[in-house]
Amino acid sequence: MADFLNTSATSFHLENLIKGASDRVILISPFLKLNDRIPGTDQTGK
């Protein structure tokens, strides 16, 4: 069954995914606006 996440839950799970990555995470989605508290989300790709 699908889980529907609110904005806070989406940011939480994405932050955990990024922190747990061993090299890099590439996200491609026209629907995500990432929270500024997540490192590397300054929209420059760095």
PDB file of N, CA, C and O in Angstrom, residues 6-12 14-15 18 27-38 40-43:
ATOM      1  N   ASN A   6       3.350  14.120   3.981  1.00  0.00           N
ATOM      2  CA  ASN A   6       3.234  15.567   3.946  1.00  0.00           C
ATOM      3  C   ASN A   6       4.621  16.159   3.709  1.00  0.00           C
ATOM      4  O   ASN A   6       5.611  15.448   3.579  1.00  0.00           O
ATOM      5  N   THR A   7       4.712  17.471   3.667  1.00  0.00           N
ATOM      6  CA  THR A   7       5.987  18.122   3.364  1.00  0.00           C
ATOM      7  C   THR A   7       7.062  17.789   4.382  1.00  0.00           C
ATOM      8  O   THR A   7       8.207  17.510   4.024  1.00  0.00           O
ATOM      9  N   SER A   8       6.716  17.785   5.666  1.00  0.00           N
ATOM     10  CA  SER A   8       7.695  17.486   6.710  1.00  0.00           C
ATOM     11  C   SER A   8       8.209  16.059   6.608  1.00  0.00           C
ATOM     12  O   SER A   8       9.407  15.812   6.747  1.00  0.00           O
ATOM     13  N   ALA A   9       7.326  15.123   6.372  1.00  0.00           N
ATOM     14  CA  ALA A   9       7.732  13.720   6.267  1.00  0.00           C
ATOM     15  C   ALA A   9       8.592  13.491   5.029  1.00  0.00           C
ATOM     16  O   ALA A   9       9.572  12.749   5.075  1.00  0.00           O
ATOM     17  N   THR A  10       8.256  14.151   3.932  1.00  0.00           N
ATOM     18  CA  THR A  10       9.058  14.019   2.715  1.00  0.00           C
ATOM     19  C   THR A  10      10.467  14.537   2.955  1.00  0.00           C
ATOM     20  O   THR A  10      11.454  13.887   2.596  1.00  0.00           O
ATOM     21  N   SER A  11      10.587  15.707   3.581  1.00  0.00           N
ATOM     22  CA  SER A  11      11.904  16.274   3.890  1.00  0.00           C
ATOM     23  C   SER A  11      12.689  15.363   4.827  1.00  0.00           C
ATOM     24  O   SER A  11      13.891  15.157   4.641  1.00  0.00           O
ATOM     25  N   PHE A  12      12.024  14.814   5.821  1.00  0.00           N
ATOM     26  CA  PHE A  12      12.672  13.916   6.780  1.00  0.00           C
ATOM     27  C   PHE A  12      13.251  12.693   6.082  1.00  0.00           C
ATOM     28  O   PHE A  12      14.408  12.339   6.270  1.00  0.00           O
ATOM     29  N   LEU A  14      13.874  12.242   2.821  1.00  0.00           N
ATOM     30  CA  LEU A  14      14.911  12.616   1.868  1.00  0.00           C
ATOM     31  C   LEU A  14      16.220  12.942   2.574  1.00  0.00           C
ATOM     32  O   LEU A  14      17.297  12.577   2.105  1.00  0.00           O
ATOM     33  N   GLU A  15      16.139  13.631   3.712  1.00  0.00           N
ATOM     34  CA  GLU A  15      17.338  13.946   4.478  1.00  0.00           C
ATOM     35  C   GLU A  15      18.032  12.673   4.943  1.00  0.00           C
ATOM     36  O   GLU A  15      19.261  12.557   4.847  1.00  0.00           O
ATOM     37  N   ILE A  18      19.771  11.065   1.955  1.00  0.00           N
ATOM     38  CA  ILE A  18      20.984  11.780   1.581  1.00  0.00           C
ATOM     39  C   ILE A  18      22.099  11.509   2.578  1.00  0.00           C
ATOM     40  O   ILE A  18      23.244  11.250   2.199  1.00  0.00           O
ATOM     41  N   LEU A  27      18.349  13.196  -7.590  1.00  0.00           N
ATOM     42  CA  LEU A  27      16.890  13.249  -7.568  1.00  0.00           C
ATOM     43  C   LEU A  27      16.417  14.020  -8.793  1.00  0.00           C
ATOM     44  O   LEU A  27      16.864  15.135  -9.042  1.00  0.00           O
ATOM     45  N   ILE A  28      15.515  13.410  -9.533  1.00  0.00           N
ATOM     46  CA  ILE A  28      14.933  14.067 -10.696  1.00  0.00           C
ATOM     47  C   ILE A  28      13.425  14.047 -10.513  1.00  0.00           C
ATOM     48  O   ILE A  28      12.798  12.992 -10.578  1.00  0.00           O
ATOM     49  N   SER A  29      12.879  15.212 -10.250  1.00  0.00           N
ATOM     50  CA  SER A  29      11.439  15.316 -10.076  1.00  0.00           C
ATOM     51  C   SER A  29      11.011  16.764 -10.248  1.00  0.00           C
ATOM     52  O   SER A  29      11.575  17.658  -9.615  1.00  0.00           O
ATOM     53  N   PRO A  30      10.009  17.011 -11.082  1.00  0.00           N
ATOM     54  CA  PRO A  30       9.511  18.382 -11.220  1.00  0.00           C
ATOM     55  C   PRO A  30       8.609  18.791 -10.053  1.00  0.00           C
ATOM     56  O   PRO A  30       8.210  19.935  -9.967  1.00  0.00           O
ATOM     57  N   PHE A  31       8.326  17.869  -9.149  1.00  0.00           N
ATOM     58  CA  PHE A  31       7.355  18.128  -8.095  1.00  0.00           C
ATOM     59  C   PHE A  31       7.968  18.390  -6.729  1.00  0.00           C
ATOM     60  O   PHE A  31       7.243  18.711  -5.800  1.00  0.00           O
ATOM     61  N   LEU A  32       9.285  18.258  -6.581  1.00  0.00           N
ATOM     62  CA  LEU A  32       9.912  18.437  -5.275  1.00  0.00           C
ATOM     63  C   LEU A  32      10.473  19.839  -5.113  1.00  0.00           C
ATOM     64  O   LEU A  32      11.162  20.346  -5.989  1.00  0.00           O
ATOM     65  N   LYS A  33      10.160  20.463  -3.986  1.00  0.00           N
ATOM     66  CA  LYS A  33      10.821  21.692  -3.581  1.00  0.00           C
ATOM     67  C   LYS A  33      11.431  21.357  -2.232  1.00  0.00           C
ATOM     68  O   LYS A  33      10.735  21.165  -1.249  1.00  0.00           O
ATOM     69  N   LEU A  34      12.755  21.258  -2.214  1.00  0.00           N
ATOM     70  CA  LEU A  34      13.448  20.786  -1.025  1.00  0.00           C
ATOM     71  C   LEU A  34      13.646  21.897  -0.008  1.00  0.00           C
ATOM     72  O   LEU A  34      13.883  23.047  -0.357  1.00  0.00           O
ATOM     73  N   ASN A  35      13.597  21.501   1.232  1.00  0.00           N
ATOM     74  CA  ASN A  35      13.789  22.403   2.348  1.00  0.00           C
ATOM     75  C   ASN A  35      15.232  22.890   2.380  1.00  0.00           C
ATOM     76  O   ASN A  35      16.159  22.133   2.111  1.00  0.00           O
ATOM     77  N   ASP A  36      15.457  24.147   2.739  1.00  0.00           N
ATOM     78  CA  ASP A  36      16.811  24.713   2.785  1.00  0.00           C
ATOM     79  C   ASP A  36      17.682  24.095   3.863  1.00  0.00           C
ATOM     80  O   ASP A  36      18.889  24.250   3.837  1.00  0.00           O
ATOM     81  N   ARG A  37      17.099  23.406   4.838  1.00  0.00           N
ATOM     82  CA  ARG A  37      17.910  22.816   5.901  1.00  0.00           C
ATOM     83  C   ARG A  37      18.612  21.542   5.453  1.00  0.00           C
ATOM     84  O   ARG A  37      19.487  21.045   6.132  1.00  0.00           O
ATOM     85  N   ILE A  38      18.267  21.015   4.295  1.00  0.00           N
ATOM     86  CA  ILE A  38      18.925  19.828   3.759  1.00  0.00           C
ATOM     87  C   ILE A  38      20.178  20.290   3.019  1.00  0.00           C
ATOM     88  O   ILE A  38      20.082  21.091   2.093  1.00  0.00           O
ATOM     89  N   GLY A  40      23.101  20.874   0.475  1.00  0.00           N
ATOM     90  CA  GLY A  40      23.223  20.661  -0.958  1.00  0.00           C
ATOM     91  C   GLY A  40      21.960  20.928  -1.731  1.00  0.00           C
ATOM     92  O   GLY A  40      21.852  20.545  -2.884  1.00  0.00           O
ATOM     93  N   THR A  41      20.989  21.600  -1.131  1.00  0.00           N
ATOM     94  CA  THR A  41      19.729  21.852  -1.837  1.00  0.00           C
ATOM     95  C   THR A  41      19.607  23.305  -2.259  1.00  0.00           C
ATOM     96  O   THR A  41      18.529  23.858  -2.314  1.00  0.00           O
ATOM     97  N   ASP A  42      20.732  23.921  -2.589  1.00  0.00           N
ATOM     98  CA  ASP A  42      20.726  25.317  -2.982  1.00  0.00           C
ATOM     99  C   ASP A  42      20.436  25.496  -4.464  1.00  0.00           C
ATOM    100  O   ASP A  42      20.618  26.561  -5.023  1.00  0.00           O
ATOM    101  N   GLN A  43      19.974  24.429  -5.135  1.00  0.00           N
ATOM    102  CA  GLN A  43      19.571  24.417  -6.537  1.00  0.00           C
ATOM    103  C   GLN A  43      20.736  24.656  -7.494  1.00  0.00           C
ATOM    104  O   GLN A  43      20.528  24.914  -8.652  1.00  0.00           O
TER     105      GLN A  43
END
